[in-house]
mmCIF file of C-alpha atoms in Angstrom:
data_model
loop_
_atom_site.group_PDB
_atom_site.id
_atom_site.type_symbol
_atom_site.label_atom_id
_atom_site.label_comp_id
_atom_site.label_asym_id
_atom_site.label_seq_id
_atom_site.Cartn_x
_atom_site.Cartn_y
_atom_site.Cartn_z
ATOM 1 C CA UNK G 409 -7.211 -72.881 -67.630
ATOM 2 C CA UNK G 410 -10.966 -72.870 -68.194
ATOM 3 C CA UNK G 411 -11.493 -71.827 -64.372
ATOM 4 C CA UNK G 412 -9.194 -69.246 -64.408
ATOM 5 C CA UNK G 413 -10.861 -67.592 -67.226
ATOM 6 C CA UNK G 414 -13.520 -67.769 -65.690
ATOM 7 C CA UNK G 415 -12.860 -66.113 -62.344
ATOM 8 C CA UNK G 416 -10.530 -63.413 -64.467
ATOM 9 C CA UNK G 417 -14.001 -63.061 -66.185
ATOM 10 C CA UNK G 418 -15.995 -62.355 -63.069
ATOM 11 C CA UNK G 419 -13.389 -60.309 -61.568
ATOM 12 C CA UNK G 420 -13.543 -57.816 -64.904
ATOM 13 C CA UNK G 421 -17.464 -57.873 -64.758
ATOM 14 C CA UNK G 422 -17.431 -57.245 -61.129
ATOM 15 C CA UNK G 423 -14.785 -54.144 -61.035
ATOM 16 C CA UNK G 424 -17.097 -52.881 -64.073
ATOM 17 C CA UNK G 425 -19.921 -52.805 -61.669
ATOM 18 C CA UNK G 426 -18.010 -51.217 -58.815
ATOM 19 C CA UNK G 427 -16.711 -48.917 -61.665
ATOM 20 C CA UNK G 428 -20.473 -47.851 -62.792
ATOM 21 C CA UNK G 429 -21.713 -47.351 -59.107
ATOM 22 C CA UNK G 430 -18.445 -44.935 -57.920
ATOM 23 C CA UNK G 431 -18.959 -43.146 -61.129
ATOM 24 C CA UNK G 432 -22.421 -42.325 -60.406
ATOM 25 C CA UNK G 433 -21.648 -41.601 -56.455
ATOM 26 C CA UNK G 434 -19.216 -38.869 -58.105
ATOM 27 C CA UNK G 435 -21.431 -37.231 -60.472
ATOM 28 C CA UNK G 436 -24.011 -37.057 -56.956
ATOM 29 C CA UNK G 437 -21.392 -35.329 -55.015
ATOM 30 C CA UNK G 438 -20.042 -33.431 -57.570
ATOM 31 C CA UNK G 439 -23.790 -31.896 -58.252
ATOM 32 C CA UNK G 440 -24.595 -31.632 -54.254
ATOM 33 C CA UNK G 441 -21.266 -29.181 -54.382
ATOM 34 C CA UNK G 442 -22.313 -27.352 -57.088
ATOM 35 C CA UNK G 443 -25.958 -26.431 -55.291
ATOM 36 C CA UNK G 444 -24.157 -25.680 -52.233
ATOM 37 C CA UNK G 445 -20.868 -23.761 -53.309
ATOM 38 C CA UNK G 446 -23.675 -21.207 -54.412
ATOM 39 C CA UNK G 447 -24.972 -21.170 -50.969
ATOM 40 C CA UNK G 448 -21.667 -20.525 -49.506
ATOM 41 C CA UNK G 449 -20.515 -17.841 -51.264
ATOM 42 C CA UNK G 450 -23.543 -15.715 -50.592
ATOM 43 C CA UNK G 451 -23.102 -16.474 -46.825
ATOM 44 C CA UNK G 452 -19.623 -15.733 -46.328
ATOM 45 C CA UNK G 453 -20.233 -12.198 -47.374
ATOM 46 C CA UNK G 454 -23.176 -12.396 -44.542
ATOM 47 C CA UNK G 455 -21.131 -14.025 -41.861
ATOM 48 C CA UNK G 456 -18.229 -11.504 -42.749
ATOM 49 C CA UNK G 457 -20.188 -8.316 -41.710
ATOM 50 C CA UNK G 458 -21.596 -10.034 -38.452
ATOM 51 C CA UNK G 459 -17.932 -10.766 -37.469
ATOM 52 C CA UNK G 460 -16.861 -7.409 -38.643
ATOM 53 C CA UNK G 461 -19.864 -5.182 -36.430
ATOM 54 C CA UNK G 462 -18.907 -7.488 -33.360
ATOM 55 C CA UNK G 463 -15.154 -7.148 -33.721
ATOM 56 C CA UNK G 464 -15.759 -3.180 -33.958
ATOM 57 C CA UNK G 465 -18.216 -3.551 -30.710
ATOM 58 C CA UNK G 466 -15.597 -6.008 -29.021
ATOM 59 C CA UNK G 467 -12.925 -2.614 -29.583
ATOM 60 C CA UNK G 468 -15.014 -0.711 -28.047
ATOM 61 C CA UNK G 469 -15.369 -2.233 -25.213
ATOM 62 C CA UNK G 470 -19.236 -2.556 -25.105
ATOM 63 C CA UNK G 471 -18.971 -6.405 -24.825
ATOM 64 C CA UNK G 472 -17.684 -6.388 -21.327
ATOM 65 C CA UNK G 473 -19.599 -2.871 -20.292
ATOM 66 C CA UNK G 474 -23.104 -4.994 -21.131
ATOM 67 C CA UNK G 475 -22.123 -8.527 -19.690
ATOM 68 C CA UNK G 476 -25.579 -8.835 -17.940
ATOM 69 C CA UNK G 477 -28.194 -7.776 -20.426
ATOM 70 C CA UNK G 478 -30.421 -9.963 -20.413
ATOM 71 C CA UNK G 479 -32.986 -10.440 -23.738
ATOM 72 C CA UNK G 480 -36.743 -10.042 -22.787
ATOM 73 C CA UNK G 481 -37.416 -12.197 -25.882
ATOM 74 C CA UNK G 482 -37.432 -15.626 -24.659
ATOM 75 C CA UNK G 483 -37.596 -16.732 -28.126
ATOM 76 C CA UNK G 484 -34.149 -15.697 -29.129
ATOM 77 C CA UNK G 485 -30.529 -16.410 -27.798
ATOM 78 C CA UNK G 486 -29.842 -14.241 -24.517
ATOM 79 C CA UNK G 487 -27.046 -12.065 -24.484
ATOM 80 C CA UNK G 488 -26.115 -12.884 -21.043
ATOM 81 C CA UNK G 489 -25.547 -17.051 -21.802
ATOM 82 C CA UNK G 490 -23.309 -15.602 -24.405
ATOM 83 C CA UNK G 491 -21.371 -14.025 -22.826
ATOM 84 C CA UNK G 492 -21.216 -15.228 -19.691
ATOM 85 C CA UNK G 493 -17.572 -15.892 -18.292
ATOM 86 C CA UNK G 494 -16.461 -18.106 -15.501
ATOM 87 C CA UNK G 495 -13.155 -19.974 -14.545
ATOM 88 C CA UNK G 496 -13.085 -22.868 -17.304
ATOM 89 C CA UNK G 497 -13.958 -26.727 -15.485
ATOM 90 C CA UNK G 498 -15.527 -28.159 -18.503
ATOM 91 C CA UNK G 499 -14.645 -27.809 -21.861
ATOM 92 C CA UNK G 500 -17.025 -28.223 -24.495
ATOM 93 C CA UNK G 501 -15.942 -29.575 -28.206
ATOM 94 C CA UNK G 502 -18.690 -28.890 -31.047
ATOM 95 C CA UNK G 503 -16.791 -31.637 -33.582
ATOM 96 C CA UNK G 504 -18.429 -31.264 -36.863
ATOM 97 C CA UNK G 505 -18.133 -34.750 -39.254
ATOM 98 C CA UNK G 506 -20.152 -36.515 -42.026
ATOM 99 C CA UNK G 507 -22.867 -38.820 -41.174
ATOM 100 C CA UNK G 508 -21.704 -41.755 -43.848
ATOM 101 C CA UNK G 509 -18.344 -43.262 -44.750
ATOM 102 C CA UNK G 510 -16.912 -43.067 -48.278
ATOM 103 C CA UNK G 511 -15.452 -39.679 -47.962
ATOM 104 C CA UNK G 512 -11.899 -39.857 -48.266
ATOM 105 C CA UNK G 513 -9.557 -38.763 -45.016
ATOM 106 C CA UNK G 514 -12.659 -35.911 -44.515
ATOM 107 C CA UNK G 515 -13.622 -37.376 -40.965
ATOM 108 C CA UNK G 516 -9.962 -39.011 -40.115
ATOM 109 C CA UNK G 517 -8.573 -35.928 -40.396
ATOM 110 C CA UNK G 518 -11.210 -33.672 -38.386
ATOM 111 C CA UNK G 519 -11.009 -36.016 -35.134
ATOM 112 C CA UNK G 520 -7.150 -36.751 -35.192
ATOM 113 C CA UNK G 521 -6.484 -32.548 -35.769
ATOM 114 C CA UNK G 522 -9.072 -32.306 -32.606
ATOM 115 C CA UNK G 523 -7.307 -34.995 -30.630
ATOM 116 C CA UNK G 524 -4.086 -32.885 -31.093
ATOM 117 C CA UNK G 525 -6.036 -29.963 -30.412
ATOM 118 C CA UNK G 526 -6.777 -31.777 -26.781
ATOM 119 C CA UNK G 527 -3.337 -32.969 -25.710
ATOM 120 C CA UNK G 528 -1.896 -29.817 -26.704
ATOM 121 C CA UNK G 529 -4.102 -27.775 -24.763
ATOM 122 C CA UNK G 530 -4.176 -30.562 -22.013
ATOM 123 C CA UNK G 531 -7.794 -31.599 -21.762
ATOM 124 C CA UNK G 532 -8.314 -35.245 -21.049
ATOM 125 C CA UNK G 533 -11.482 -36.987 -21.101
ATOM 126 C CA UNK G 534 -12.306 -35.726 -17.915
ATOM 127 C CA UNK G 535 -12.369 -32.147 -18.895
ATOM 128 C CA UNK G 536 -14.092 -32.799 -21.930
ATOM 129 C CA UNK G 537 -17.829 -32.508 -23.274
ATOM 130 C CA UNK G 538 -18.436 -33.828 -26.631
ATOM 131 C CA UNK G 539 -21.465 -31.669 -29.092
ATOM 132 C CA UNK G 540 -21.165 -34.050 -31.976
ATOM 133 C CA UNK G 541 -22.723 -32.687 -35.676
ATOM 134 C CA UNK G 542 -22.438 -36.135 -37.160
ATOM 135 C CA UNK G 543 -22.704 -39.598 -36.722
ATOM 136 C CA UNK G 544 -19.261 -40.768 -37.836
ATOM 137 C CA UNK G 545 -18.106 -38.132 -34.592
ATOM 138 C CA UNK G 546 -20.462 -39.285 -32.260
ATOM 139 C CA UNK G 547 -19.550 -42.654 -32.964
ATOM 140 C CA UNK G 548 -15.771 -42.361 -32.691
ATOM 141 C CA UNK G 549 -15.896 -40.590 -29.122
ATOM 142 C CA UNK G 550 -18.724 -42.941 -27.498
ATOM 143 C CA UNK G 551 -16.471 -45.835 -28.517
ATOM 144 C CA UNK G 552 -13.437 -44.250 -26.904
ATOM 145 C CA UNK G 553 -14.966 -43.286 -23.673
ATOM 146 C CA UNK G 554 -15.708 -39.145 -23.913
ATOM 147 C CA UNK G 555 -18.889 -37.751 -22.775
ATOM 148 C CA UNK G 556 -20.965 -37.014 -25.808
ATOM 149 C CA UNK G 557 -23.915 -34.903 -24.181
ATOM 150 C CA UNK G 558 -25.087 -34.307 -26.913
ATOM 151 C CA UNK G 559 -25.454 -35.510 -30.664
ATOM 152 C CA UNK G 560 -26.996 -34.586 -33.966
ATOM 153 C CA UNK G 561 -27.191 -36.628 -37.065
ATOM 154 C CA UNK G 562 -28.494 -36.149 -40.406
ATOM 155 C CA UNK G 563 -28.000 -33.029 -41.168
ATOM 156 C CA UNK G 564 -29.244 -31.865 -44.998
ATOM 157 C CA UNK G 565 -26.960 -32.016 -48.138
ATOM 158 C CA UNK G 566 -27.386 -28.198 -48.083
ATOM 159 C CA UNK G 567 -28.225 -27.223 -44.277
ATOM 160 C CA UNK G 568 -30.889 -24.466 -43.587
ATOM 161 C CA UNK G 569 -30.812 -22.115 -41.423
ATOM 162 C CA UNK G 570 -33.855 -22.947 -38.965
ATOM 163 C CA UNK G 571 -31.728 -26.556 -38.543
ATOM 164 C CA UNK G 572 -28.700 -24.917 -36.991
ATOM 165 C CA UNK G 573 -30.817 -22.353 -35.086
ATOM 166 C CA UNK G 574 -32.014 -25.017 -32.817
ATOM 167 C CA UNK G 575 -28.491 -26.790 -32.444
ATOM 168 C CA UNK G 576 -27.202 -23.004 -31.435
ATOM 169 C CA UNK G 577 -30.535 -22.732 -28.457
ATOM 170 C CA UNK G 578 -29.296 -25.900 -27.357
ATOM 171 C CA UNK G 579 -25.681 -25.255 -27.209
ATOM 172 C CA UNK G 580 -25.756 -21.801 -25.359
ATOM 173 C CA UNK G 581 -28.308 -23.853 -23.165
ATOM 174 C CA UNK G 582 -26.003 -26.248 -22.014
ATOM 175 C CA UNK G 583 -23.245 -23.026 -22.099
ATOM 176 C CA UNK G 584 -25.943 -21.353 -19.472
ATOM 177 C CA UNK G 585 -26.824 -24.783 -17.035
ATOM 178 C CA UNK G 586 -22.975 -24.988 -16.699
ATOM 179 C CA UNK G 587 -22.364 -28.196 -18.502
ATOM 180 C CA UNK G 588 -19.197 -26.656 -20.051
ATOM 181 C CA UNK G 589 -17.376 -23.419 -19.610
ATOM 182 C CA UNK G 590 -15.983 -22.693 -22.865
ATOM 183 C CA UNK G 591 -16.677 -24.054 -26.307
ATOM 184 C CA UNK G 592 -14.353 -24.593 -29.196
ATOM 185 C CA UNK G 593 -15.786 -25.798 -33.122
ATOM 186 C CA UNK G 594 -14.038 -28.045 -34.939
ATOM 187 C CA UNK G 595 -14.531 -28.747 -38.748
ATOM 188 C CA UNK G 596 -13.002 -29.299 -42.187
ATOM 189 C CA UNK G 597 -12.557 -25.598 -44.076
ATOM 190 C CA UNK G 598 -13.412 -26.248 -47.467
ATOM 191 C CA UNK G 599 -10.633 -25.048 -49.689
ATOM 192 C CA UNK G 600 -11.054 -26.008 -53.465
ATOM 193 C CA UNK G 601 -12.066 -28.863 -54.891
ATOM 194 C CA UNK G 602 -9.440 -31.071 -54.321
ATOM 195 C CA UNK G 603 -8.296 -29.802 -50.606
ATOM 196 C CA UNK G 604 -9.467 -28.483 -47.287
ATOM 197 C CA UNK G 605 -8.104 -27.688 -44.142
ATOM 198 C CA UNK G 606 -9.104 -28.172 -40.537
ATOM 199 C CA UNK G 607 -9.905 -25.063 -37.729
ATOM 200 C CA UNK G 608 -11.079 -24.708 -34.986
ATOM 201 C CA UNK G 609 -12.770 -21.501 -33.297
ATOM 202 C CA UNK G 610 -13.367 -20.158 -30.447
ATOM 203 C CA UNK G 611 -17.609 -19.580 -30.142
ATOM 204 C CA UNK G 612 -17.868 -19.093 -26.409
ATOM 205 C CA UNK G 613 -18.020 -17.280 -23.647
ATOM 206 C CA UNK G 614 -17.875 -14.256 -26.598
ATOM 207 C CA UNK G 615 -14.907 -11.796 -25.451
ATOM 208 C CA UNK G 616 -13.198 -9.038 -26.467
ATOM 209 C CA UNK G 617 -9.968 -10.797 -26.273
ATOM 210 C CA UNK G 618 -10.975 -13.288 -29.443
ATOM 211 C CA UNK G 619 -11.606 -10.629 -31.705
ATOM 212 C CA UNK G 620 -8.190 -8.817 -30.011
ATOM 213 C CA UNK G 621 -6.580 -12.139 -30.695
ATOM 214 C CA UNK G 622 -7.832 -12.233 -34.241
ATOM 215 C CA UNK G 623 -6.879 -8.511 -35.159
ATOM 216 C CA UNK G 624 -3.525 -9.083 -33.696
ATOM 217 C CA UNK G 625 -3.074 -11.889 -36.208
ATOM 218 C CA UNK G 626 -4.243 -9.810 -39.094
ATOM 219 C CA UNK G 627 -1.789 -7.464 -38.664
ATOM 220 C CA UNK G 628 1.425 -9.590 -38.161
ATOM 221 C CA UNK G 629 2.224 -9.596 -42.064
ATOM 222 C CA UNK G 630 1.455 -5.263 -41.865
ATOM 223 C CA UNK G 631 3.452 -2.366 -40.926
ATOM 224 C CA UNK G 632 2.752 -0.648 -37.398
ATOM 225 C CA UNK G 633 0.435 1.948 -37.218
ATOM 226 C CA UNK G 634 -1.513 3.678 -34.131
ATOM 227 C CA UNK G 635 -4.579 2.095 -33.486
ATOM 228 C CA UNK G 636 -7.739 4.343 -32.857
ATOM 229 C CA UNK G 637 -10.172 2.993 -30.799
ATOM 230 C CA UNK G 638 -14.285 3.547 -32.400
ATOM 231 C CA UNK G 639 -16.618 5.710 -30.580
ATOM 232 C CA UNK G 640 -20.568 4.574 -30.885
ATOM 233 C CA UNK G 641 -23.304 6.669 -30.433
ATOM 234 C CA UNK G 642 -26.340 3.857 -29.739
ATOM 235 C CA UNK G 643 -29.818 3.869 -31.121
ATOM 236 C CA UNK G 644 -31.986 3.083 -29.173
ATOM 237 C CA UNK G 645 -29.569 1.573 -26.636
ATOM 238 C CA UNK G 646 -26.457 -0.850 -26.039
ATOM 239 C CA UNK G 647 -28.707 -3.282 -25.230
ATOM 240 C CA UNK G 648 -30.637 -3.678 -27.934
ATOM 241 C CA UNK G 649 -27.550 -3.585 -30.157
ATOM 242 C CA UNK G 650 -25.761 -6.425 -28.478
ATOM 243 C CA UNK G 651 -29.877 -8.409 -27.916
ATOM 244 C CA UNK G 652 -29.527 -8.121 -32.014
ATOM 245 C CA UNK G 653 -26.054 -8.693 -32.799
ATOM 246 C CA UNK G 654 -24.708 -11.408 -30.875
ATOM 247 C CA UNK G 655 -27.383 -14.108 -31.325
ATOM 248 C CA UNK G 656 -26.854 -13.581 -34.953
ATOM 249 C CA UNK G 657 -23.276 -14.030 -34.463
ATOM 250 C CA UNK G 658 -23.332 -16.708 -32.323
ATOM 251 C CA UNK G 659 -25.481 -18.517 -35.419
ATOM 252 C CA UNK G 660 -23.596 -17.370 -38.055
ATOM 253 C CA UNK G 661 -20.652 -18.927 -36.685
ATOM 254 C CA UNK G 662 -22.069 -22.084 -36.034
ATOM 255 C CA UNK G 663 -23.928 -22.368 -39.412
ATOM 256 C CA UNK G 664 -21.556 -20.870 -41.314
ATOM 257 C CA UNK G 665 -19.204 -23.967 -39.955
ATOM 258 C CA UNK G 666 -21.500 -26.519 -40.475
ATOM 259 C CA UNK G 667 -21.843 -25.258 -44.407
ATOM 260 C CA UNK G 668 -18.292 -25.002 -45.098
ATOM 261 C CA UNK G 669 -17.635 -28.415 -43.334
ATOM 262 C CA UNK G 670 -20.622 -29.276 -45.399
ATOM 263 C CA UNK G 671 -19.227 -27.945 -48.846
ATOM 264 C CA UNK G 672 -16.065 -29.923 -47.629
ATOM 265 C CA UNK G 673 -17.547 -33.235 -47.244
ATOM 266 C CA UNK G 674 -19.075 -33.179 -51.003
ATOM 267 C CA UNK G 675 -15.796 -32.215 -52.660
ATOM 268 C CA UNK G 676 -14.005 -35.296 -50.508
ATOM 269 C CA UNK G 677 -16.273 -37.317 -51.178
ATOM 270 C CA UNK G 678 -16.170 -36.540 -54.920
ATOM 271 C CA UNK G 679 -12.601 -36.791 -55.045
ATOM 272 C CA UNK G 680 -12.587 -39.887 -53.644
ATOM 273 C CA UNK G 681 -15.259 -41.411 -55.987
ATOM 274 C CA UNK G 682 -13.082 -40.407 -58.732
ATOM 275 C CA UNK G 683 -10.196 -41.823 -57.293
ATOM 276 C CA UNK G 684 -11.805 -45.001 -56.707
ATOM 277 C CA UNK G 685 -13.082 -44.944 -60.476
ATOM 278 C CA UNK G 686 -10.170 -44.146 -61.896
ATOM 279 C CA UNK G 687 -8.449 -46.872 -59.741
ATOM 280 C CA UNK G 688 -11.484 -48.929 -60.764
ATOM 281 C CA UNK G 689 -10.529 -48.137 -64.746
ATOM 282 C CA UNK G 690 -6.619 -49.339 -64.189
ATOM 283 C CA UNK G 691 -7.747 -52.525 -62.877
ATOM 284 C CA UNK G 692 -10.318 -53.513 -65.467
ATOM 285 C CA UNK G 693 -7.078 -52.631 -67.827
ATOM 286 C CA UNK G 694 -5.193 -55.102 -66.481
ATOM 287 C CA UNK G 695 -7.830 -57.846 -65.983
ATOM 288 C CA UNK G 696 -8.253 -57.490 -69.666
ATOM 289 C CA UNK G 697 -5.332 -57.564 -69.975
ATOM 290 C CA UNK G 698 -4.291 -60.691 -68.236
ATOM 291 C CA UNK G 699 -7.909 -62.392 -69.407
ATOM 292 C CA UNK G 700 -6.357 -61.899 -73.031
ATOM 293 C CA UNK G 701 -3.202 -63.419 -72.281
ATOM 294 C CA UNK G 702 -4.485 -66.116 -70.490
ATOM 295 C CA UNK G 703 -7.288 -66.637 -73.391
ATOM 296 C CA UNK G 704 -4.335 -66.401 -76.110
ATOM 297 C CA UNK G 705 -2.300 -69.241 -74.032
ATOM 298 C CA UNK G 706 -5.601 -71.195 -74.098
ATOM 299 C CA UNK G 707 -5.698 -71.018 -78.081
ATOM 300 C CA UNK G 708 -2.047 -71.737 -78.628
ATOM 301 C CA UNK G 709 -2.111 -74.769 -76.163
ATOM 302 C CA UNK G 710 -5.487 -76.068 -78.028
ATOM 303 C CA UNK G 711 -3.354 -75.371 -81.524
ATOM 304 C CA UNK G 712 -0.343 -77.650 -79.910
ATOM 305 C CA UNK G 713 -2.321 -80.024 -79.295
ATOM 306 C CA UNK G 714 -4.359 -80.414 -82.653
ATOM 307 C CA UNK G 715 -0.748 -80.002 -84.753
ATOM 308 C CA UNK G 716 0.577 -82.573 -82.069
ATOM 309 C CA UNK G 717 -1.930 -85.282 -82.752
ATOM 310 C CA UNK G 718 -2.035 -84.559 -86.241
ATOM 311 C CA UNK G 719 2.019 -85.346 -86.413
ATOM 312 C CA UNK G 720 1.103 -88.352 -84.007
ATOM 313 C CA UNK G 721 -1.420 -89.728 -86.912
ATOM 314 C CA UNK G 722 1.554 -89.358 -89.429
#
C-alpha cells in the first residue's frame, strides 16, 4: 500500500508539472495572437484594395492586353513572370504549416485538405512541386516521396514584410525558369479563436478568369443585374500601372496568407494548451482523489490492526 502511494504521489506531482508548463505555453500563444490579430486587421483592409484595383483591371481586360511588359526594375517582381501563361505540366503547391508540433489538428488538417485538393484535381506526385512555408510541411512530403524544391522554415511569430518579399522573388522565379506552370496556396484561414478553416488560392499565372471566377461567386447569393464593364484612362501608361500593381498583389497574397495561417497557428495552439491544462486539472482531481482513498484505506487497515491486537492481548 506504501508503494502505491507513492507512485499515486508522483503521478499527482508530475501532472502538476505538466499542468504548470501547458499553462504557461497558453498564456505565450495567447499573447503572440494578441500582437498579431492587430497586425492582421490593419492588413486585410490593405490586401482588400490590391485585390479590388486588380479585379477592376482584370474586367477590363488590361491583364491580357499587357501580357509582355516587362519591368525595367530588376529589383522588383516582373510583370511578365506573373503573368505568364502556358499549357500546365507542373503544378506547383505553396503549403503553408507551423514549424513545431503542439498545435492541435492546425498542420493535420492543412496537408490532408491539400491531399484532397490533389486527388480531386488529379495531380499525382509526378505532377507535383512542393514550396513548403514550414518545417512540419516540408517534412511530411520529403517523407512521402513529393518533390519539395523548395523549403522555408522559421518564419517569425509575427512575419514582416521584407521576409515574404524574398519567398515571393523566389517563387515567381521558379514560376519564370519553368519549374511549375501554375501555383496554388494552401493554408489554415484563421477564423476566431477557437476555429479556422482551410483555402486554397489560386496565385499564378494571374488571369482575368480568377478574378471572373471570384466575382461570379460573389454574386450567386444576389439578384441579376447588367454588368458594365470599367473604362480606364492611364497615367502615365498601362505599363506602369500593371509594373506597380501586380507585384504588390502577387505579395500581398502571399503574405497576407502566411499571416492569417500565422494568426491561425497561435489560436490552435492556444486552444490546445488549454485543452491539455484543463485535461491536466481533471486528472490531478482524480489522482487526489484516488491518493485520498487509498491513504484513508491505509489508516483504517493500520486502525484494524491496532484494535485487533489490542482484542488479541485481552
Amino acid at each position: 500500500m506504501a508503494e502505491s502511494l507513492m507512485d499515486v504521489k508522483r503521478r499527482i506531482d508530475s501532472t502538476k508539472k505538466t499542468h504548470q508548463i501547458t499553462s504557461a505555453m497558453q498564456m505565450v500563444s495567447t499573447s503572440k495572437l494578441n500582437q498579431i490579430q492587430k497586425h492582421t486587421s490593419t492588413y486585410q483592409v490593405y490586401a482588400s484594395k490590391v485585390e479590388s484595383i486588380v479585379s477592376h483591371l482584370a474586367k477590363a481586360h488590361l491583364m491580357s492586353a499587357s501580357a509582355g511588359v516587362a519591368n525595367s526594375n530588376s529589383n522588383t517582381i516582373s510583370v511578365s513572370e506573373l503573368l505568364a501563361q502556358r499549357p500546365v505540366k507542373k503544378t506547383g503547391l505553396l503549403v503553408i504549416t507551423s514549424d513545431r508540433g503542439l498545435v492541435g489538428s492546425y498542420n493535420s488538417n492543412v496537408l490532408k485538405q491539400t491531399n484532397d485538393f490533389m486527388r480531386t484535381h488529379k495531380i499525382d506526385a509526378d505532377d507535383a512541386v512542393v514550396l513548403a512555408v514550414g518545417g512540419t510541411g516540408a517534412d511530411f512530403y520529403k517523407k512521402n516521396g513529393l518533390n519539395v524544391a523548395y523549403e522555408y522554415r522559421g518564419v517569425s511569430d509575427v512575419p514582416t514584410f521584407k521576409e515574404v518579399r524574398e519567398i515571393v522573388k523566389t517563387v515567381t522565379s521558379m514560376y519564370h525558369n519553368e519549374v511549375f506552370d501554375e501555383l496554388y496556396v494552401f493554408y489554415n484561414h484563421f477564423i476566431n479563436r477557437l476555429s479556422s478553416g482551410f483555402r486554397s488560392v489560386k496565385m499564378l499565372p494571374i488571369s482575368e478568369e480568377t478574378f471572373e471566377q471570384s466575382e461570379s461567386d460573389n454574386r450567386k447569393a444576389k439578384d441579376s443585374r447588367v454588368d458594365v464593364g470599367p473604362e480606364y484612362e492611364m497615367e502615365p501608361s498601362e505599363e506602369a500601372i500593371l509594373s506597380a500593381v501586380l507585384p504588390q498583389y502577387a505579395e500581398s497574397l502571399v503574405y497576407g496568407a502566411i499571416l492569417d495561417a500565422k494568426t491561425a497557428e497561435h489560436a490552435s495552439s492556444s486552444t490546445a494548451m488549454k485543452a491539455a491544462s484543463d485535461n491536466a486539472g481533471d486528472l490531478i482531481d482524480k489522482l487526489n482523489l484516488k491518493y485520498n482513498r487509498a491513504r484513508q484505506a491505509a489508516i483504517t487497515t493500520e486502525i484494524t490492526e491496532i484494535t485487533g491486537g489490542l482484542v488479541a492481548q485481552e
